Short mmCIF file of C-alpha atoms in Angstrom, two decimals:
data_model
loop_
_atom_site.label_atom_id
_atom_site.label_comp_id
_atom_site.label_asym_id
_atom_site.label_seq_id
_atom_site.Cartn_x
_atom_site.Cartn_y
_atom_site.Cartn_z
CA MET A 1 77.23 86.05 114.18
CA THR A 2 80.16 88.03 115.54
CA HIS A 3 82.08 90.48 113.35
CA VAL A 4 85.16 88.20 113.35
CA ALA A 5 83.06 85.17 112.40
CA ALA A 6 81.40 87.14 109.61
CA GLN A 7 84.81 88.22 108.29
CA THR A 8 86.06 84.62 108.40
CA THR A 9 82.99 83.43 106.48
CA ALA A 10 83.45 86.17 103.88
CA LEU A 11 87.13 85.24 103.39
CA ALA A 12 86.25 81.56 103.06
CA SER A 13 83.67 82.46 100.41
CA GLN A 14 86.21 84.58 98.51
CA ALA A 15 88.74 81.74 98.63
CA GLN A 16 86.28 79.55 96.70
CA GLN A 17 86.02 82.05 93.86
CA SER A 18 88.03 81.30 90.74
CA ILE A 19 91.37 83.02 90.52
CA GLY A 20 90.39 84.34 87.10
CA SER A 21 87.26 86.05 88.41
CA LEU A 22 89.20 87.67 91.25
CA ALA A 23 91.78 88.94 88.74
CA VAL A 24 89.00 90.66 86.82
CA GLN A 25 87.01 91.93 89.83
CA ILE A 26 89.89 93.47 91.80
CA PRO A 27 92.09 95.93 89.91
CA GLY A 28 95.69 95.35 90.98
CA ALA A 29 95.14 91.65 91.80
CA THR A 30 97.07 90.54 88.72
CA ALA A 31 100.31 92.01 90.11
CA ILE A 32 99.88 89.99 93.32
CA PHE A 33 99.07 86.80 91.41
CA ARG A 34 102.08 87.27 89.13
CA LYS A 35 104.41 87.82 92.08
CA LEU A 36 103.15 84.61 93.70
CA LYS A 37 103.23 82.74 90.35
CA LEU A 38 99.49 82.00 90.51
CA ASP A 39 98.19 81.45 86.98
CA PHE A 40 95.10 83.64 86.56
CA CYS A 41 94.97 83.36 82.78
CA CYS A 42 95.17 79.77 81.48
CA GLY A 43 94.64 78.28 84.96
CA GLY A 44 92.14 80.92 85.99
CA GLN A 45 89.23 78.49 86.44
CA GLN A 46 90.77 77.05 89.65
CA SER A 47 89.54 78.38 92.97
CA LEU A 48 91.96 80.59 94.85
CA ALA A 49 91.99 78.05 97.70
CA THR A 50 93.01 75.21 95.34
CA ALA A 51 95.62 77.29 93.51
CA CYS A 52 97.19 78.39 96.82
CA ALA A 53 97.18 74.82 98.19
CA GLU A 54 99.04 73.58 95.11
CA LYS A 55 101.69 76.29 95.58
CA GLY A 56 101.92 75.84 99.35
CA LEU A 57 100.58 79.35 99.93
CA ASP A 58 98.29 80.56 102.72
CA ALA A 59 95.05 81.56 100.97
CA GLY A 60 94.11 83.77 103.92
CA GLU A 61 97.30 85.82 103.54
CA VAL A 62 96.73 86.17 99.80
CA LEU A 63 93.17 87.37 100.44
CA LYS A 64 94.44 89.93 102.97
CA ALA A 65 96.76 91.30 100.27
CA LEU A 66 93.88 91.42 97.78
CA ASN A 67 91.52 93.12 100.23
CA ALA A 68 94.19 95.73 100.97
CA LEU A 69 93.78 96.84 97.35
CA GLU A 70 90.23 98.01 98.07
CA ARG A 71 90.41 101.76 98.46
CA THR A 72 88.26 104.22 100.29
CA ASP A 73 87.38 107.56 98.73
CA GLU A 74 86.18 108.98 102.04
CA LEU A 75 87.62 112.31 103.04
CA PRO A 76 87.92 113.38 106.67
CA PRO A 77 85.00 115.62 107.74
CA ALA A 78 85.68 119.30 106.96
CA PRO A 79 89.21 118.54 105.72
CA SER A 80 91.92 121.15 106.03
CA ALA A 81 94.17 121.86 103.03
CA SER A 82 96.82 119.71 104.68
CA ASP A 83 94.34 116.82 105.12
CA LEU A 84 93.30 117.14 101.47
CA VAL A 85 96.90 117.06 100.27
CA ASP A 86 97.64 113.98 102.37
CA HIS A 87 94.49 112.29 101.03
CA ILE A 88 95.46 113.07 97.42
CA LEU A 89 98.98 111.74 97.92
CA GLN A 90 97.85 108.48 99.50
CA ARG A 91 94.63 107.80 97.59
CA TYR A 92 95.67 108.94 94.13
CA HIS A 93 99.41 109.57 93.67
CA GLU A 94 100.48 106.28 95.27
CA VAL A 95 97.71 104.39 93.50
CA HIS A 96 98.55 105.72 90.01
CA ARG A 97 102.19 104.71 90.54
CA GLN A 98 101.01 101.15 91.26
CA GLN A 99 98.35 101.00 88.53
CA LEU A 100 100.20 102.07 85.43
CA PRO A 101 103.20 99.69 85.30
CA GLU A 102 100.87 96.68 85.69
CA LEU A 103 98.44 97.99 83.06
CA ILE A 104 101.30 98.61 80.62
CA ARG A 105 102.62 95.08 81.18
CA MET A 106 99.18 93.54 80.58
CA ALA A 107 98.54 95.71 77.52
CA ARG A 108 101.86 94.62 75.96
CA ARG A 109 100.91 91.00 76.57
CA VAL A 110 97.41 91.32 75.13
CA GLU A 111 98.70 93.18 72.08
CA ALA A 112 101.32 90.48 71.46
CA VAL A 113 99.29 87.34 72.20
CA HIS A 114 96.12 88.51 70.45
CA ARG A 115 97.71 90.57 67.67
CA ASP A 116 95.54 88.87 65.02
CA HIS A 117 92.27 89.48 66.89
CA PRO A 118 90.13 92.12 65.10
CA GLN A 119 89.50 93.96 68.40
CA VAL A 120 93.04 93.90 69.77
CA PRO A 121 93.84 97.37 71.22
CA HIS A 122 96.82 98.26 69.01
CA GLY A 123 98.74 101.16 70.56
CA LEU A 124 97.22 100.81 74.04
CA ALA A 125 100.50 100.02 75.82
CA ASP A 126 102.22 102.99 74.15
CA HIS A 127 99.34 105.28 75.13
CA LEU A 128 99.48 104.06 78.74
CA GLU A 129 103.24 104.68 78.78
CA THR A 130 102.67 108.25 77.60
CA MET A 131 100.04 108.71 80.30
CA GLU A 132 102.40 107.31 82.92
CA GLN A 133 105.26 109.61 81.90
CA GLU A 134 103.07 112.72 81.93
CA LEU A 135 101.35 111.79 85.19
CA LEU A 136 104.66 111.10 86.94
CA GLU A 137 105.99 114.50 85.84
CA HIS A 138 102.74 116.21 86.89
CA MET A 139 102.65 114.54 90.31
CA ALA A 140 106.33 115.33 90.92
CA LYS A 141 105.64 119.04 90.33
CA GLU A 142 102.76 118.93 92.80
CA GLU A 143 104.78 117.03 95.39
CA GLN A 144 107.92 119.14 95.11
CA ILE A 145 106.53 122.63 94.50
CA LEU A 146 102.79 123.14 94.86
CA PHE A 147 101.75 120.90 97.74
CA PRO A 148 104.46 122.09 100.18
CA LEU A 149 103.30 125.68 99.52
CA LEU A 150 99.66 124.77 100.14
CA LYS A 151 100.52 122.92 103.34
CA GLN A 152 102.21 126.08 104.60
CA GLY A 153 99.02 128.06 104.00
CA GLY A 154 99.62 129.19 100.44
CA HIS A 155 101.30 132.22 98.88
CA PRO A 156 100.04 135.05 96.60
CA MET A 157 102.06 133.58 93.72
CA VAL A 158 100.55 130.11 94.15
CA VAL A 159 97.92 130.87 91.48
CA HIS A 160 100.57 130.35 88.79
CA PRO A 161 101.46 126.71 89.60
CA ILE A 162 97.75 126.02 90.24
CA GLY A 163 96.96 127.41 86.77
CA MET A 164 99.61 125.13 85.27
CA MET A 165 98.17 122.08 87.07
CA ARG A 166 94.65 122.93 85.86
CA HIS A 167 95.99 123.20 82.30
CA GLU A 168 97.68 119.79 82.60
CA HIS A 169 94.47 118.29 84.00
CA VAL A 170 92.74 119.20 80.71
CA SER A 171 95.44 117.21 78.89
CA HIS A 172 94.89 114.24 81.22
CA GLY A 173 91.17 114.40 80.40
CA ALA A 174 91.94 114.19 76.67
CA GLN A 175 94.17 111.18 77.33
CA LEU A 176 91.30 109.46 79.17
CA GLU A 177 89.04 110.00 76.14
CA ARG A 178 91.66 108.35 73.93
CA LEU A 179 91.98 105.51 76.46
CA ALA A 180 88.22 104.90 76.23
CA GLU A 181 88.45 104.80 72.41
CA LEU A 182 91.33 102.30 72.43
CA THR A 183 89.51 99.97 74.84
CA THR A 184 86.03 100.29 73.29
CA GLN A 185 84.85 102.02 76.46
CA HIS A 186 86.71 99.45 78.61
CA GLN A 187 84.57 96.60 77.22
CA PRO A 188 86.57 93.45 76.33
CA PRO A 189 85.33 91.35 73.40
CA VAL A 190 83.21 88.25 73.97
CA GLY A 191 85.46 85.35 74.96
CA ALA A 192 88.38 87.58 76.00
CA CYS A 193 90.97 85.86 78.21
CA ASN A 194 91.30 86.79 81.88
CA THR A 195 94.32 89.02 81.21
CA TRP A 196 92.35 91.02 78.64
CA GLN A 197 89.36 91.30 80.99
CA ALA A 198 91.60 92.32 83.90
CA LEU A 199 93.34 94.88 81.69
CA TYR A 200 90.07 96.62 80.81
CA ALA A 201 88.80 96.41 84.41
CA GLY A 202 92.05 98.14 85.33
CA THR A 203 91.78 100.86 82.67
CA ALA A 204 88.21 101.54 83.84
CA ARG A 205 89.43 101.85 87.43
CA LEU A 206 92.32 104.10 86.38
CA THR A 207 89.80 106.33 84.59
CA GLU A 208 87.53 106.56 87.65
CA ASP A 209 90.49 107.26 89.95
CA LEU A 210 92.02 109.92 87.71
CA ILE A 211 88.68 111.69 87.27
CA GLU A 212 88.17 111.73 91.07
CA HIS A 213 91.78 112.86 91.54
CA ILE A 214 91.32 115.83 89.20
CA HIS A 215 87.93 116.68 90.73
CA THR A 216 89.39 116.71 94.26
CA GLU A 217 92.15 119.12 93.23
CA ASN A 218 90.18 121.36 90.85
CA ASN A 219 87.00 121.67 92.91
CA LEU A 220 88.05 121.17 96.54
CA LEU A 221 91.74 121.98 97.02
CA PHE A 222 92.62 124.72 94.52
CA PRO A 223 89.66 127.12 95.01
CA ALA A 224 90.66 127.70 98.65
CA PHE A 225 93.92 129.29 97.46
CA GLU A 226 92.97 130.98 94.19
CA GLY A 227 91.39 133.91 96.04
CA GLN A 228 94.67 134.76 97.79
CA ALA A 229 96.00 136.75 94.84
CA GLN A 230 93.18 139.28 95.24
CA HIS A 231 94.04 140.11 98.86
#
């Protein structure tokens, strides 16, 4: 089978999956479904192909949009500081800016619709909003101050903003621990609706991404510049 034929077969197979299962499997899919007015919650048992046909949508185009959400963590071989910065901006900064508004929206909905459920995550949306605000401020400092300096080869004084970013990373780690508590380790209750399942799949993915983000900066990017102050 040719590569193109294999891709076509894979897409056809995906199109037969229920829209609800795709919403849970692919973090970020819920935003695409909402935009296209595809019901992944109450109508989530329909296949994607059927749901698209009813709305007059091209299932292949929807699948392309969904597959574009799949992210690669691969770094270029022997990355320069500039390569690392570009990777961090594209793989983590852009992604966090997409993730958090959708997670906050879903958390608000779950907290409202299931407010009487014993396992409803009271306070989750507020916690995600706090995380979003602090992350946006943190990323703005990196983008406006630290990263331009690193791309230029660093500066003896660069250890000070790096130290501040490391300190803020510790705070982000504490927020992730609280996120795990609020979501019972990202495990939805038995019988949870698709929105609730997708929410916790998304908080798990956010956690993985933020941990990798912090690791890439703390252990790969920053050490290359922290020795400059001694020269």
